[in-house]
Amino acid sequence: MTKEEYRNWISEYLDIGKEVLYLTQEDVRKIPLSPSEVLELTEKALIAYSAKKTDMPAKIGIHPLPETFFHAMPAYVPEAYAAGIKWGSCYPENKKRYGYSQANGLILFNDHLSGVPLSILDCIYVTEIRTAAVSYASAKVLADSNATTFGMIGCGVEGRQHVKNISDVLPKLEKIIIYDIWEEAADRLIQDFQPEIQAKIIKAKSFEEIAKSSEVLTSATVITEKPEPKIKDEWIGAGQTLLLCDCHSLYEDKTIKRADKYLVDSIEQHQLLQGYGYYPDGLPAIYAETGEVVGGTKKGRESGDELIVCNNVGMAVEDMFVVRSLFDRALETGIGRKLPL
Ligand SMILES: NC(=O)c1ccc[n+]([C@@H]2O[C@H](COP(=O)([O-])OP(=O)(O)OC[C@H]3O[C@@H](n4cnc5c(N)ncnc54)[C@H](O)[C@@H]3O)[C@@H](O)[C@H]2O)c1
């Protein structure tokens, strides 16, 4: 489909320039998009970004309270005819203070030919599925495909989504080890997902237990401006794959710096975060961007004893690829409300 054909297709459902499709979080969750489709879209996003085939400035932010941020995340993805912006916030104390989730925000999806808005949608579910998919894509190329153990630190929105489909990319998993400082979150995860998951989900009693027993170890807890290491360097060994959704927050600087390969999703974005003070001890030498390895222009895991750290902070191009598909399906299936502009 050409750009113009795509625009004509949209206008069969929506009066472009006069109305927008408004999608609540509940609406977005109802839109049919399978986990394998989300993974494929996310892989395309990582590859397109690292091949410099997208227009995505590093996300800029504001920081109203200590340890909080809003990020403005615009992107244009030519191959998906997708342009838009996510305005997302992260307030780690939200649940305790107000009962809201930690991450919130909206996405504005635009017609890239005229610039007018096409859709306004809640960003929570989009962020949830694409963040887990980035970890899946990373695990596919960086972890030992025979891994039998996967660890998840943080059993909130992101942690739950990670556990849900990790066995699709690590099919030999026998144990999924989970840990959360709020034990109820771990209990709820087991209760909700164990019936559908073949690998045994086990609650770790400590950081030490989960760190020592997980070949692939992922974390999605809170991003602190300065790392607050909870995982001792001596607990991490050769052959492990550490996938970080929460920057270096939980690890000692020496662990990150002794990795055989250290990857980030966007070099530009991490340099900007460093400028904000997020990596007070500096970033390690970067081996590659995640998308280079996913796309095959750089090698992933080359031996069983490499320690690999992959720090994916999230990119707007991932949101835009997924949003384009969600928007199309919402139009086709009649989900959402049309609001006048
Ligand atoms: N990289 C990305 O693309 C991306 C996208 C979305 C969210 N995130 C980050 O992922 C993290 C989790 O987000 P979420 O929406 O799942 O939040 P959430 O609040 O739903 O879940 C976080 C969980 O971590 C637990 N936790 C907090 N500190 C912990 C610690 N020190 N050790 C163990 N558990 C701890 C909390 O009890 C909670 O259950 C945040 O830091 C967020 O900024 C990253």
GROMACS .gro file of C-alpha atoms and ligand atoms in nm:
model
  385
    1MET     CA    1   0.000   0.000   0.000
    2THR     CA    2   0.139   0.345  -0.088
    3LYS     CA    3   0.122   0.639   0.154
    4GLU     CA    4  -0.171   0.785  -0.036
    5GLU     CA    5  -0.353   0.451  -0.049
    6TYR     CA    6  -0.306   0.414   0.328
    7ARG     CA    7  -0.450   0.761   0.383
    8ASN     CA    8  -0.747   0.682   0.157
    9TRP     CA    9  -0.801   0.359   0.350
   10ILE     CA   10  -0.810   0.550   0.681
   11SER     CA   11  -1.060   0.796   0.539
   12GLU     CA   12  -1.305   0.514   0.475
   13TYR     CA   13  -1.339   0.497   0.856
   14LEU     CA   14  -1.245   0.841   0.983
   15ASP     CA   15  -1.314   1.194   0.860
   16ILE     CA   16  -0.948   1.299   0.862
   17GLY     CA   17  -0.897   1.655   0.983
   18LYS     CA   18  -1.244   1.668   1.140
   19GLU     CA   19  -1.228   1.388   1.397
   20VAL     CA   20  -0.990   1.167   1.595
   21LEU     CA   21  -1.024   0.812   1.719
   22TYR     CA   22  -1.008   0.816   2.099
   23LEU     CA   23  -0.897   0.490   2.258
   24THR     CA   24  -0.912   0.437   2.634
   25GLN     CA   25  -0.680   0.189   2.804
   26GLU     CA   26  -0.966  -0.061   2.806
   27ASP     CA   27  -1.021  -0.006   2.433
   28VAL     CA   28  -0.652  -0.056   2.354
   29ARG     CA   29  -0.646  -0.383   2.550
   30LYS     CA   30  -0.941  -0.512   2.344
   31ILE     CA   31  -0.772  -0.458   2.007
   32PRO     CA   32  -0.665  -0.794   1.862
   33LEU     CA   33  -0.285  -0.804   1.825
   34SER     CA   34  -0.104  -1.128   1.910
   35PRO     CA   35   0.221  -1.148   2.113
   36SER     CA   36   0.407  -1.275   1.805
   37GLU     CA   37   0.284  -0.975   1.603
   38VAL     CA   38   0.398  -0.736   1.877
   39LEU     CA   39   0.739  -0.905   1.884
   40GLU     CA   40   0.772  -0.879   1.507
   41LEU     CA   41   0.676  -0.510   1.509
   42THR     CA   42   0.919  -0.439   1.792
   43GLU     CA   43   1.203  -0.617   1.616
   44LYS     CA   44   1.132  -0.411   1.304
   45ALA     CA   45   1.143  -0.096   1.517
   46LEU     CA   46   1.479  -0.185   1.676
   47ILE     CA   47   1.629  -0.272   1.338
   48ALA     CA   48   1.493   0.034   1.157
   49TYR     CA   49   1.619   0.264   1.434
   50SER     CA   50   1.972   0.124   1.436
   51ALA     CA   51   1.982   0.124   1.055
   52LYS     CA   52   1.903   0.499   1.078
   53LYS     CA   53   1.579   0.454   0.888
   54THR     CA   54   1.367   0.642   1.141
   55ASP     CA   55   1.344   0.998   1.262
   56MET     CA   56   1.358   0.983   1.640
   57PRO     CA   57   1.532   1.241   1.857
   58ALA     CA   58   1.644   1.124   2.200
   59LYS     CA   59   1.361   1.170   2.446
   60ILE     CA   60   1.365   1.493   2.639
   61GLY     CA   61   1.214   1.517   2.984
   62ILE     CA   62   1.102   1.712   3.283
   63HIS     CA   63   1.151   1.602   3.644
   64PRO     CA   64   0.889   1.762   3.872
   65LEU     CA   65   0.966   1.560   4.188
   66PRO     CA   66   1.275   1.363   4.293
   67GLU     CA   67   1.300   1.030   4.104
   68THR     CA   68   1.009   1.118   3.872
   69PHE     CA   69   1.005   1.208   3.507
   70PHE     CA   70   0.791   1.289   3.205
   71HIS     CA   71   0.937   1.200   2.868
   72ALA     CA   72   0.836   1.347   2.534
   73MET     CA   73   0.889   1.071   2.280
   74PRO     CA   74   0.825   1.166   1.917
   75ALA     CA   75   0.905   0.943   1.620
   76TYR     CA   76   0.845   0.914   1.249
   77VAL     CA   77   0.881   0.570   1.096
   78PRO     CA   78   0.874   0.596   0.714
   79GLU     CA   79   0.829   0.225   0.648
   80ALA     CA   80   0.515   0.213   0.866
   81TYR     CA   81   0.384   0.555   0.753
   82ALA     CA   82   0.366   0.627   1.125
   83ALA     CA   83   0.426   0.956   1.303
   84GLY     CA   84   0.337   1.061   1.654
   85ILE     CA   85   0.444   1.125   2.009
   86LYS     CA   86   0.413   0.962   2.348
   87TRP     CA   87   0.394   1.188   2.653
   88GLY     CA   88   0.465   0.942   2.932
   89SER     CA   89   0.532   0.986   3.300
   90CYS     CA   90   0.695   0.768   3.561
   91TYR     CA   91   0.610   0.824   3.928
   92PRO     CA   92   0.741   0.533   4.139
   93GLU     CA   93   0.539   0.634   4.448
   94ASN     CA   94   0.208   0.658   4.260
   95LYS     CA   95   0.059   0.332   4.380
   96LYS     CA   96   0.129   0.406   4.745
   97ARG     CA   97   0.018   0.770   4.725
   98TYR     CA   98  -0.277   0.766   4.489
   99GLY     CA   99  -0.342   0.408   4.379
  100TYR     CA  100  -0.234   0.489   4.022
  101SER     CA  101   0.016   0.291   3.821
  102GLN     CA  102   0.380   0.401   3.810
  103ALA     CA  103   0.379   0.472   3.435
  104ASN     CA  104   0.103   0.676   3.269
  105GLY     CA  105   0.050   0.885   2.961
  106LEU     CA  106  -0.106   0.941   2.623
  107ILE     CA  107  -0.001   0.887   2.265
  108LEU     CA  108  -0.093   1.118   1.981
  109PHE     CA  109  -0.084   0.944   1.643
  110ASN     CA  110  -0.074   1.170   1.335
  111ASP     CA  111  -0.130   1.156   0.962
  112HIS     CA  112   0.225   1.202   0.840
  113LEU     CA  113   0.108   1.345   0.505
  114SER     CA  114  -0.093   1.635   0.645
  115GLY     CA  115   0.023   1.647   1.007
  116VAL     CA  116  -0.329   1.634   1.149
  117PRO     CA  117  -0.403   1.412   1.450
  118LEU     CA  118  -0.569   1.076   1.378
  119SER     CA  119  -0.588   0.921   1.721
  120ILE     CA  120  -0.538   0.984   2.091
  121LEU     CA  121  -0.479   0.674   2.295
  122ASP     CA  122  -0.379   0.565   2.642
  123CYS     CA  123  -0.015   0.453   2.644
  124ILE     CA  124  -0.006   0.206   2.932
  125TYR     CA  125  -0.080  -0.112   2.739
  126VAL     CA  126   0.134  -0.008   2.440
  127THR     CA  127   0.430   0.053   2.672
  128GLU     CA  128   0.364  -0.273   2.853
  129ILE     CA  129   0.363  -0.497   2.546
  130ARG     CA  130   0.641  -0.331   2.353
  131THR     CA  131   0.877  -0.315   2.654
  132ALA     CA  132   0.842  -0.687   2.716
  133ALA     CA  133   0.881  -0.749   2.343
  134VAL     CA  134   1.211  -0.555   2.344
  135SER     CA  135   1.337  -0.790   2.617
  136TYR     CA  136   1.213  -1.092   2.420
  137ALA     CA  137   1.391  -0.966   2.106
  138SER     CA  138   1.708  -0.909   2.310
  139ALA     CA  139   1.687  -1.251   2.476
  140LYS     CA  140   1.651  -1.418   2.133
  141VAL     CA  141   1.991  -1.290   2.019
  142LEU     CA  142   2.184  -1.244   2.344
  143ALA     CA  143   2.081  -1.530   2.571
  144ASP     CA  144   2.173  -1.894   2.544
  145SER     CA  145   1.875  -2.041   2.357
  146ASN     CA  146   1.901  -2.349   2.582
  147ALA     CA  147   1.854  -2.143   2.898
  148THR     CA  148   1.638  -2.324   3.151
  149THR     CA  149   1.610  -2.041   3.404
  150PHE     CA  150   1.471  -1.688   3.367
  151GLY     CA  151   1.460  -1.439   3.652
  152MET     CA  152   1.227  -1.139   3.678
  153ILE     CA  153   1.292  -0.872   3.940
  154GLY     CA  154   0.986  -0.652   3.982
  155CYS     CA  155   0.644  -0.813   3.941
  156GLY     CA  156   0.445  -0.506   3.847
  157VAL     CA  157   0.299  -0.410   3.509
  158GLU     CA  158   0.620  -0.475   3.314
  159GLY     CA  159   0.733  -0.777   3.513
  160ARG     CA  160   0.400  -0.952   3.464
  161GLN     CA  161   0.404  -0.889   3.090
  162HIS     CA  162   0.763  -1.019   3.068
  163VAL     CA  163   0.678  -1.346   3.240
  164LYS     CA  164   0.367  -1.401   3.030
  165ASN     CA  165   0.533  -1.492   2.700
  166ILE     CA  166   0.906  -1.534   2.774
  167SER     CA  167   0.881  -1.907   2.698
  168ASP     CA  168   0.801  -1.819   2.334
  169VAL     CA  169   1.164  -1.706   2.289
  170LEU     CA  170   1.332  -1.929   2.549
  171PRO     CA  171   1.146  -2.253   2.486
  172LYS     CA  172   1.360  -2.470   2.716
  173LEU     CA  173   1.273  -2.275   3.028
  174GLU     CA  174   1.202  -2.496   3.328
  175LYS     CA  175   1.200  -2.232   3.599
  176ILE     CA  176   1.087  -1.870   3.607
  177ILE     CA  177   1.219  -1.714   3.925
  178ILE     CA  178   1.055  -1.394   4.042
  179TYR     CA  179   1.130  -1.139   4.312
  180ASP     CA  180   0.957  -0.826   4.433
  181ILE     CA  181   1.012  -0.622   4.749
  182TRP     CA  182   0.631  -0.619   4.771
  183GLU     CA  183   0.566  -0.990   4.817
  184GLU     CA  184   0.199  -0.963   4.729
  185ALA     CA  185   0.294  -0.863   4.372
  186ALA     CA  186   0.494  -1.185   4.331
  187ASP     CA  187   0.213  -1.395   4.482
  188ARG     CA  188  -0.040  -1.237   4.247
  189LEU     CA  189   0.179  -1.304   3.945
  190ILE     CA  190   0.203  -1.674   4.033
  191GLN     CA  191  -0.167  -1.698   4.098
  192ASP     CA  192  -0.259  -1.528   3.770
  193PHE     CA  193  -0.007  -1.684   3.531
  194GLN     CA  194   0.108  -2.022   3.659
  195PRO     CA  195  -0.197  -2.204   3.522
  196GLU     CA  196  -0.107  -2.095   3.166
  197ILE     CA  197   0.270  -2.133   3.189
  198GLN     CA  198   0.453  -2.464   3.163
  199ALA     CA  199   0.775  -2.357   3.340
  200LYS     CA  200   0.747  -2.358   3.718
  201ILE     CA  201   0.723  -2.004   3.859
  202ILE     CA  202   0.920  -1.983   4.183
  203LYS     CA  203   0.934  -1.695   4.429
  204ALA     CA  204   1.293  -1.610   4.528
  205LYS     CA  205   1.354  -1.509   4.888
  206SER     CA  206   1.632  -1.263   4.815
  207PHE     CA  207   1.823  -1.070   4.549
  208GLU     CA  208   2.107  -1.314   4.604
  209GLU     CA  209   1.891  -1.616   4.527
  210ILE     CA  210   1.743  -1.474   4.207
  211ALA     CA  211   2.075  -1.334   4.086
  212LYS     CA  212   2.260  -1.660   4.139
  213SER     CA  213   1.996  -1.886   3.992
  214SER     CA  214   1.888  -1.705   3.671
  215GLU     CA  215   2.073  -1.752   3.343
  216VAL     CA  216   1.869  -1.468   3.197
  217LEU     CA  217   1.788  -1.198   3.452
  218THR     CA  218   1.555  -0.909   3.377
  219SER     CA  219   1.461  -0.618   3.599
  220ALA     CA  220   1.171  -0.371   3.589
  221THR     CA  221   1.155  -0.201   3.928
  222VAL     CA  222   1.222   0.173   3.959
  223ILE     CA  223   1.469   0.394   3.779
  224THR     CA  224   1.670   0.585   4.035
  225GLU     CA  225   1.875   0.886   3.931
  226LYS     CA  226   2.174   0.727   4.101
  227PRO     CA  227   2.213   0.347   4.101
  228GLU     CA  228   2.113   0.188   4.432
  229PRO     CA  229   2.286  -0.149   4.399
  230LYS     CA  230   2.105  -0.442   4.553
  231ILE     CA  231   2.282  -0.713   4.352
  232LYS     CA  232   2.639  -0.780   4.458
  233ASP     CA  233   2.896  -0.818   4.187
  234GLU     CA  234   3.000  -1.160   4.316
  235TRP     CA  235   2.648  -1.298   4.256
  236ILE     CA  236   2.675  -1.244   3.881
  237GLY     CA  237   2.878  -1.487   3.675
  238ALA     CA  238   2.994  -1.589   3.330
  239GLY     CA  239   2.727  -1.681   3.080
  240GLN     CA  240   2.448  -1.471   3.232
  241THR     CA  241   2.239  -1.230   3.027
  242LEU     CA  242   2.117  -0.922   3.214
  243LEU     CA  243   1.831  -0.736   3.050
  244LEU     CA  244   1.762  -0.401   3.212
  245CYS     CA  245   1.435  -0.211   3.182
  246ASP     CA  246   1.528   0.012   3.474
  247CYS     CA  247   1.878   0.132   3.376
  248HIS     CA  248   2.164   0.034   3.607
  249SER     CA  249   1.953   0.092   3.919
  250LEU     CA  250   2.006  -0.248   4.084
  251TYR     CA  251   2.363  -0.328   3.985
  252GLU     CA  252   2.709  -0.236   4.102
  253ASP     CA  253   2.902  -0.030   3.851
  254LYS     CA  254   3.177  -0.292   3.834
  255THR     CA  255   2.932  -0.561   3.723
  256ILE     CA  256   2.808  -0.351   3.434
  257LYS     CA  257   3.161  -0.249   3.339
  258ARG     CA  258   3.303  -0.600   3.336
  259ALA     CA  259   3.040  -0.730   3.091
  260ASP     CA  260   3.190  -0.886   2.779
  261LYS     CA  261   2.923  -0.710   2.576
  262TYR     CA  262   2.725  -0.405   2.683
  263LEU     CA  263   2.439  -0.297   2.457
  264VAL     CA  264   2.188  -0.015   2.462
  265ASP     CA  265   1.879   0.042   2.250
  266SER     CA  266   1.988   0.395   2.148
  267ILE     CA  267   2.337   0.534   2.200
  268GLU     CA  268   2.211   0.889   2.152
  269GLN     CA  269   1.939   0.845   2.411
  270HIS     CA  270   2.171   0.697   2.671
  271GLN     CA  271   2.419   0.979   2.624
  272LEU     CA  272   2.136   1.224   2.688
  273LEU     CA  273   2.035   1.034   3.003
  274GLN     CA  274   2.396   1.043   3.115
  275GLY     CA  275   2.379   1.421   3.074
  276TYR     CA  276   2.077   1.422   3.308
  277GLY     CA  277   2.295   1.244   3.569
  278TYR     CA  278   2.150   0.894   3.542
  279TYR     CA  279   2.489   0.727   3.505
  280PRO     CA  280   2.708   0.910   3.759
  281ASP     CA  281   2.991   0.660   3.710
  282GLY     CA  282   2.971   0.689   3.333
  283LEU     CA  283   2.841   0.451   3.069
  284PRO     CA  284   3.053   0.146   2.989
  285ALA     CA  285   3.200   0.107   2.640
  286ILE     CA  286   2.900   0.026   2.419
  287TYR     CA  287   2.944  -0.284   2.202
  288ALA     CA  288   2.635  -0.225   1.987
  289GLU     CA  289   2.280  -0.103   1.975
  290THR     CA  290   2.025  -0.376   2.038
  291GLY     CA  291   1.880  -0.327   1.689
  292GLU     CA  292   2.218  -0.396   1.526
  293VAL     CA  293   2.229  -0.739   1.686
  294VAL     CA  294   1.860  -0.808   1.625
  295GLY     CA  295   1.914  -0.712   1.260
  296GLY     CA  296   2.227  -0.926   1.229
  297THR     CA  297   2.479  -0.653   1.147
  298LYS     CA  298   2.661  -0.723   1.477
  299LYS     CA  299   2.698  -1.057   1.650
  300GLY     CA  300   2.493  -1.149   1.955
  301ARG     CA  301   2.607  -1.418   2.196
  302GLU     CA  302   2.915  -1.590   2.062
  303SER     CA  303   3.003  -1.819   2.350
  304GLY     CA  304   2.842  -1.979   2.655
  305ASP     CA  305   3.055  -1.790   2.904
  306GLU     CA  306   3.005  -1.431   2.791
  307LEU     CA  307   2.846  -1.196   3.045
  308ILE     CA  308   2.610  -0.977   2.843
  309VAL     CA  309   2.428  -0.668   2.967
  310CYS     CA  310   2.158  -0.507   2.755
  311ASN     CA  311   2.015  -0.177   2.874
  312ASN     CA  312   1.693  -0.089   2.688
  313VAL     CA  313   1.541   0.232   2.808
  314GLY     CA  314   1.256   0.231   2.555
  315MET     CA  315   1.211   0.412   2.226
  316ALA     CA  316   0.930   0.599   2.057
  317VAL     CA  317   0.984   0.405   1.733
  318GLU     CA  318   0.869   0.090   1.916
  319ASP     CA  319   0.552   0.270   2.024
  320MET     CA  320   0.485   0.399   1.672
  321PHE     CA  321   0.519   0.060   1.500
  322VAL     CA  322   0.279  -0.095   1.751
  323VAL     CA  323   0.039   0.201   1.747
  324ARG     CA  324   0.010   0.195   1.369
  325SER     CA  325  -0.111  -0.167   1.387
  326LEU     CA  326  -0.338  -0.104   1.684
  327PHE     CA  327  -0.490   0.199   1.511
  328ASP     CA  328  -0.558   0.003   1.192
  329ARG     CA  329  -0.718  -0.286   1.380
  330ALA     CA  330  -0.925  -0.049   1.594
  331LEU     CA  331  -1.066   0.111   1.279
  332GLU     CA  332  -1.137  -0.227   1.122
  333THR     CA  333  -1.306  -0.366   1.433
  334GLY     CA  334  -1.493  -0.050   1.534
  335ILE     CA  335  -1.317  -0.013   1.870
  336GLY     CA  336  -1.294   0.336   2.024
  337ARG     CA  337  -1.488   0.659   2.002
  338LYS     CA  338  -1.466   0.925   1.736
  339LEU     CA  339  -1.430   1.274   1.884
  340PRO     CA  340  -1.457   1.599   1.691
  341LEU     CA  341  -1.139   1.799   1.645
  342LIG     N1  342   1.272   0.038   2.937
  342LIG     C1  343   1.150   0.065   2.904
  342LIG     O1  344   1.116   0.075   2.787
  342LIG     C2  345   1.049   0.082   3.011
  342LIG     C3  346   0.913   0.095   2.980
  342LIG     C4  347   0.822   0.103   3.083
  342LIG     C5  348   0.865   0.103   3.214
  342LIG     N2  349   0.998   0.095   3.239
  342LIG     C6  350   1.049   0.094   3.375
  342LIG     O2  351   1.020  -0.033   3.431
  342LIG     C7  352   1.004  -0.019   3.571
  342LIG     C8  353   0.878  -0.089   3.615
  342LIG     O3  354   0.765  -0.026   3.558
  342LIG     P1  355   0.619  -0.084   3.588
  342LIG     O4  356   0.525  -0.007   3.506
  342LIG     O5  357   0.621  -0.232   3.580
  342LIG     O6  358   0.603  -0.042   3.742
  342LIG     P2  359   0.515  -0.111   3.856
  342LIG     O7  360   0.509  -0.010   3.964
  342LIG     O8  361   0.390  -0.166   3.800
  342LIG     O9  362   0.607  -0.233   3.903
  342LIG     C9  363   0.729  -0.220   3.968
  342LIG    C10  364   0.742  -0.334   4.068
  342LIG    O10  365   0.876  -0.335   4.117
  342LIG    C11  366   0.873  -0.355   4.257
  342LIG     N3  367   0.996  -0.297   4.311
  342LIG    C12  368   1.025  -0.167   4.332
  342LIG     N4  369   1.151  -0.155   4.376
  342LIG    C13  370   1.203  -0.281   4.381
  342LIG    C14  371   1.327  -0.334   4.417
  342LIG     N5  372   1.428  -0.257   4.457
  342LIG     N6  373   1.344  -0.468   4.409
  342LIG    C15  374   1.244  -0.550   4.368
  342LIG     N7  375   1.122  -0.505   4.334
  342LIG    C16  376   1.102  -0.373   4.339
  342LIG    C17  377   0.746  -0.288   4.305
  342LIG    O11  378   0.703  -0.342   4.429
  342LIG    C18  379   0.649  -0.319   4.189
  342LIG    O12  380   0.578  -0.438   4.210
  342LIG    C19  381   1.010   0.132   3.598
  342LIG    O13  382   1.139   0.165   3.640
  342LIG    C20  383   0.981   0.194   3.465
  342LIG    O14  384   1.041   0.322   3.452
  342LIG    C21  385   1.089   0.084   3.141
   0.00000   0.00000   0.00000
